[in-house]
């Protein structure tokens, strides 16, 4: 989910406390977040500190944060909240000169001792189609370079892919989109109150099964400018 730095779609109400309750109610093992404020968030959010820590508190034992942008003393980026131990995390700078900073947070998660690591990537891509093409090519190269062939992989986030070009661009990395696989089209996620554009995605590789999970219009339509996506993913059984 793109959480819009904890504000509602109109930027006139700080809703992070409500958002935390909604996210907790889903009881997800993993949460992928974009536009998360770090330690130096807006004045209205000062009491909560780093938003990813506030959201993870007492529910998700591990978390990782990748700072993408700093402006006027405030930083924001991507975050992953995890019930599994985060063995390693690295934020890849995917920014294109002259445009808004973008990034991809890559985490390797430890499962059971006899199972391959689960790799996850939380992404926020650019508004320009040309920039997104370069960023997705970089994503594919990162997968090829850093994710073992026998490790399951989940890539999720705000792709800004309103022209539906991402599936073909990510095919060389073996990634398949969960909602398109189930319904034949991507989910509508923007704007949250009246979703029309299909901007957000969940891609997988090397999993046993992946099923979209429906989320209600309320309360999510009032907690960000993007609607969230959720999926249930089965990992392969160990031989």
Short mmCIF file of C-alpha atoms in Angstrom, two decimals:
data_model
loop_
_atom_site.label_atom_id
_atom_site.label_comp_id
_atom_site.label_asym_id
_atom_site.label_seq_id
_atom_site.Cartn_x
_atom_site.Cartn_y
_atom_site.Cartn_z
CA UNK A 1 0.00 0.00 0.00
CA UNK A 2 1.11 3.52 -0.78
CA UNK A 3 0.28 5.20 2.55
CA UNK A 4 0.65 8.81 1.34
CA UNK A 5 2.89 9.68 4.33
CA UNK A 6 0.05 8.94 6.73
CA UNK A 7 -2.43 11.44 5.30
CA UNK A 8 -5.79 10.97 3.63
CA UNK A 9 -6.21 11.53 -0.10
CA UNK A 10 -6.85 15.27 0.33
CA UNK A 11 -3.82 15.83 2.58
CA UNK A 12 -6.00 17.52 5.20
CA UNK A 13 -6.15 14.80 7.88
CA UNK A 14 -3.45 12.70 9.52
CA UNK A 15 -4.82 9.13 9.55
CA UNK A 16 -1.83 6.99 10.52
CA UNK A 17 -3.45 5.76 13.75
CA UNK A 18 -6.51 4.57 11.82
CA UNK A 19 -4.28 3.08 9.15
CA UNK A 20 -2.37 1.08 11.76
CA UNK A 21 -5.58 -0.46 13.07
CA UNK A 22 -6.73 -1.35 9.55
CA UNK A 23 -3.37 -2.94 8.63
CA UNK A 24 -3.27 -4.90 11.89
CA UNK A 25 -6.79 -6.23 11.33
CA UNK A 26 -5.62 -8.02 8.16
CA UNK A 27 -3.06 -10.06 10.17
CA UNK A 28 -0.65 -10.25 7.24
CA UNK A 29 2.74 -11.92 7.54
CA UNK A 30 4.26 -9.29 5.25
CA UNK A 31 3.34 -5.68 4.56
CA UNK A 32 4.85 -3.65 1.69
CA UNK A 33 4.56 0.13 2.13
CA UNK A 34 5.43 3.11 -0.07
CA UNK A 35 5.63 6.83 0.79
CA UNK A 36 6.47 6.09 4.41
CA UNK A 37 7.93 8.95 6.45
CA UNK A 38 11.13 8.19 8.32
CA UNK A 39 12.51 9.76 11.48
CA UNK A 40 12.04 13.30 10.18
CA UNK A 41 8.42 13.27 9.09
CA UNK A 42 5.90 16.13 9.01
CA UNK A 43 5.28 18.13 12.18
CA UNK A 44 1.83 16.58 12.65
CA UNK A 45 3.44 13.13 12.70
CA UNK A 46 6.28 13.98 15.09
CA UNK A 47 4.64 12.21 18.01
CA UNK A 48 4.77 8.82 16.28
CA UNK A 49 8.43 8.95 15.21
CA UNK A 50 9.36 6.80 12.22
CA UNK A 51 6.10 5.70 10.63
CA UNK A 52 7.31 2.19 9.77
CA UNK A 53 8.26 1.60 13.42
CA UNK A 54 4.91 2.96 14.60
CA UNK A 55 3.06 0.63 12.22
CA UNK A 56 5.19 -2.42 13.07
CA UNK A 57 5.05 -1.96 16.84
CA UNK A 58 4.38 -5.22 18.75
CA UNK A 59 2.94 -6.95 15.66
CA UNK A 60 5.73 -7.37 13.10
CA UNK A 61 8.94 -8.45 14.80
CA UNK A 62 11.20 -7.29 11.97
CA UNK A 63 11.10 -4.38 9.56
CA UNK A 64 13.28 -2.62 7.02
CA UNK A 65 13.21 0.91 5.62
CA UNK A 66 14.72 2.33 2.45
CA UNK A 67 14.95 6.11 2.29
CA UNK A 68 14.25 7.40 -1.20
CA UNK A 69 13.86 11.15 -0.80
CA UNK A 70 14.76 14.00 1.53
CA UNK A 71 13.12 17.41 1.12
CA UNK A 72 12.95 20.31 3.55
CA UNK A 73 14.30 18.17 6.36
CA UNK A 74 11.77 15.36 5.80
CA UNK A 75 12.51 11.91 4.42
CA UNK A 76 10.30 9.18 3.02
CA UNK A 77 10.69 5.89 1.21
CA UNK A 78 9.64 2.24 1.14
CA UNK A 79 9.24 -0.16 4.07
CA UNK A 80 8.66 -3.87 4.65
CA UNK A 81 7.08 -5.17 7.86
CA UNK A 82 7.73 -8.88 8.45
CA UNK A 83 6.84 -11.67 10.86
CA UNK A 84 9.89 -13.49 9.50
CA UNK A 85 13.45 -12.48 10.44
CA UNK A 86 15.02 -10.03 7.98
CA UNK A 87 18.50 -11.44 7.40
CA UNK A 88 19.57 -8.75 5.00
CA UNK A 89 18.10 -5.62 3.41
CA UNK A 90 19.38 -3.18 0.83
CA UNK A 91 17.74 -0.15 -0.73
CA UNK A 92 18.48 0.22 -4.44
CA UNK A 93 18.41 3.78 -5.75
CA UNK A 94 16.30 3.74 -8.91
CA UNK A 95 16.14 7.51 -9.36
CA UNK A 96 16.48 9.13 -12.77
CA UNK A 97 18.30 12.43 -12.82
CA UNK A 98 15.93 15.36 -12.92
CA UNK A 99 12.92 13.45 -11.57
CA UNK A 100 11.52 12.56 -8.16
CA UNK A 101 13.73 10.06 -6.29
CA UNK A 102 12.57 6.43 -6.46
CA UNK A 103 13.81 3.20 -4.92
CA UNK A 104 13.47 -0.54 -4.47
CA UNK A 105 13.91 -2.11 -1.03
CA UNK A 106 15.20 -5.70 -1.29
CA UNK A 107 15.00 -7.97 1.76
CA UNK A 108 16.06 -11.58 2.27
CA UNK A 109 13.86 -13.27 4.89
CA UNK A 110 14.77 -16.34 6.89
CA UNK A 111 12.14 -19.09 6.99
CA UNK A 112 12.71 -22.55 8.48
CA UNK A 113 16.24 -23.88 8.59
CA UNK A 114 15.73 -26.32 5.73
CA UNK A 115 13.93 -23.85 3.42
CA UNK A 116 15.35 -21.37 0.89
CA UNK A 117 15.22 -17.72 1.87
CA UNK A 118 12.19 -15.73 0.83
CA UNK A 119 13.20 -12.66 -1.16
CA UNK A 120 10.90 -9.64 -1.24
CA UNK A 121 11.18 -6.32 -3.07
CA UNK A 122 9.11 -3.24 -2.26
CA UNK A 123 9.11 -0.77 -5.13
CA UNK A 124 7.89 2.70 -6.05
CA UNK A 125 8.47 3.55 -9.70
CA UNK A 126 8.43 6.85 -11.56
CA UNK A 127 5.66 8.77 -13.29
CA UNK A 128 7.36 8.80 -16.69
CA UNK A 129 6.93 5.71 -18.87
CA UNK A 130 10.48 6.01 -20.14
CA UNK A 131 11.78 6.17 -16.58
CA UNK A 132 9.68 3.17 -15.53
CA UNK A 133 11.08 1.14 -18.42
CA UNK A 134 14.63 1.80 -17.20
CA UNK A 135 13.66 1.08 -13.61
CA UNK A 136 12.02 -2.24 -14.48
CA UNK A 137 15.04 -3.27 -16.51
CA UNK A 138 17.14 -2.51 -13.43
CA UNK A 139 14.75 -4.57 -11.31
CA UNK A 140 15.17 -7.55 -13.64
CA UNK A 141 18.95 -7.24 -13.47
CA UNK A 142 18.81 -7.13 -9.67
CA UNK A 143 16.68 -10.28 -9.58
CA UNK A 144 19.11 -12.05 -11.90
CA UNK A 145 22.10 -10.93 -9.86
CA UNK A 146 20.83 -11.23 -6.27
CA UNK A 147 17.98 -13.76 -6.07
CA UNK A 148 18.86 -17.47 -6.29
CA UNK A 149 16.84 -19.45 -8.81
CA UNK A 150 15.44 -21.74 -6.09
CA UNK A 151 14.31 -18.90 -3.78
CA UNK A 152 10.70 -17.72 -3.85
CA UNK A 153 10.30 -14.04 -4.69
CA UNK A 154 7.56 -11.46 -4.11
CA UNK A 155 7.74 -8.00 -5.69
CA UNK A 156 5.03 -5.51 -4.70
CA UNK A 157 4.39 -1.81 -4.67
CA UNK A 158 3.32 1.27 -6.56
CA UNK A 159 4.37 0.74 -10.17
CA UNK A 160 2.51 3.79 -11.57
CA UNK A 161 1.91 1.50 -14.55
CA UNK A 162 -1.34 2.96 -15.83
CA UNK A 163 -0.61 1.72 -19.37
CA UNK A 164 -0.04 -1.90 -18.23
CA UNK A 165 3.45 -2.27 -19.63
CA UNK A 166 5.04 -3.84 -16.53
CA UNK A 167 4.06 -7.48 -17.14
CA UNK A 168 6.02 -7.68 -20.39
CA UNK A 169 8.94 -5.74 -18.91
CA UNK A 170 9.20 -8.06 -15.90
CA UNK A 171 8.65 -11.32 -17.80
CA UNK A 172 12.43 -11.85 -18.32
CA UNK A 173 12.73 -12.11 -14.51
CA UNK A 174 10.00 -14.78 -14.43
CA UNK A 175 7.58 -12.55 -12.52
CA UNK A 176 3.81 -12.98 -12.83
CA UNK A 177 1.17 -10.63 -11.45
CA UNK A 178 -1.28 -12.11 -8.95
CA UNK A 179 -4.45 -10.21 -9.88
CA UNK A 180 -3.98 -10.49 -13.63
CA UNK A 181 -3.29 -14.19 -13.24
CA UNK A 182 -6.58 -14.67 -11.40
CA UNK A 183 -8.89 -12.23 -13.19
CA UNK A 184 -7.23 -11.45 -16.51
CA UNK A 185 -6.56 -7.82 -15.56
CA UNK A 186 -4.80 -5.79 -12.89
CA UNK A 187 -6.66 -4.38 -9.89
CA UNK A 188 -7.93 -0.79 -9.91
CA UNK A 189 -6.29 1.09 -7.03
CA UNK A 190 -6.31 4.83 -7.75
CA UNK A 191 -7.88 7.06 -6.60
CA UNK A 192 -8.84 5.06 -3.52
CA UNK A 193 -12.40 6.40 -3.20
CA UNK A 194 -13.30 5.73 -6.83
CA UNK A 195 -10.57 3.39 -8.15
CA UNK A 196 -10.02 3.64 -11.86
CA UNK A 197 -6.31 3.44 -12.64
CA UNK A 198 -4.44 0.14 -12.23
CA UNK A 199 -1.22 1.42 -10.62
CA UNK A 200 -0.29 -1.07 -7.89
CA UNK A 201 0.84 -4.67 -8.28
CA UNK A 202 1.89 -7.90 -6.56
CA UNK A 203 4.26 -10.08 -8.60
CA UNK A 204 5.60 -13.51 -7.65
CA UNK A 205 8.13 -16.05 -8.85
CA UNK A 206 8.86 -19.53 -7.58
CA UNK A 207 5.79 -19.85 -5.35
CA UNK A 208 3.33 -22.76 -5.18
CA UNK A 209 0.21 -20.60 -5.52
CA UNK A 210 -0.95 -16.99 -5.22
CA UNK A 211 -4.53 -15.83 -4.72
CA UNK A 212 -5.87 -12.26 -4.53
CA UNK A 213 -7.58 -11.38 -1.25
CA UNK A 214 -10.51 -8.93 -1.39
CA UNK A 215 -10.34 -5.85 0.83
CA UNK A 216 -13.44 -3.78 1.69
CA UNK A 217 -13.96 -0.24 0.42
CA UNK A 218 -14.33 0.93 4.03
CA UNK A 219 -12.13 1.94 5.80
CA UNK A 220 -9.40 1.83 3.14
CA UNK A 221 -10.93 4.44 0.83
CA UNK A 222 -10.41 7.10 3.51
CA UNK A 223 -6.86 6.16 4.58
CA UNK A 224 -4.77 7.12 1.52
CA UNK A 225 -5.02 8.15 -2.11
CA UNK A 226 -4.23 4.54 -3.13
CA UNK A 227 -6.32 1.48 -2.31
CA UNK A 228 -4.30 -1.44 -0.91
CA UNK A 229 -3.79 -4.85 -2.47
CA UNK A 230 -3.54 -8.17 -0.61
CA UNK A 231 -2.78 -11.74 -1.61
CA UNK A 232 -2.41 -15.16 -0.02
CA UNK A 233 0.77 -16.86 -1.20
CA UNK A 234 1.73 -20.51 -0.70
CA UNK A 235 5.43 -21.24 -0.65
CA UNK A 236 6.82 -24.44 -2.19
CA UNK A 237 7.14 -27.42 0.11
CA UNK A 238 10.67 -28.48 0.96
CA UNK A 239 11.59 -31.80 -0.77
#
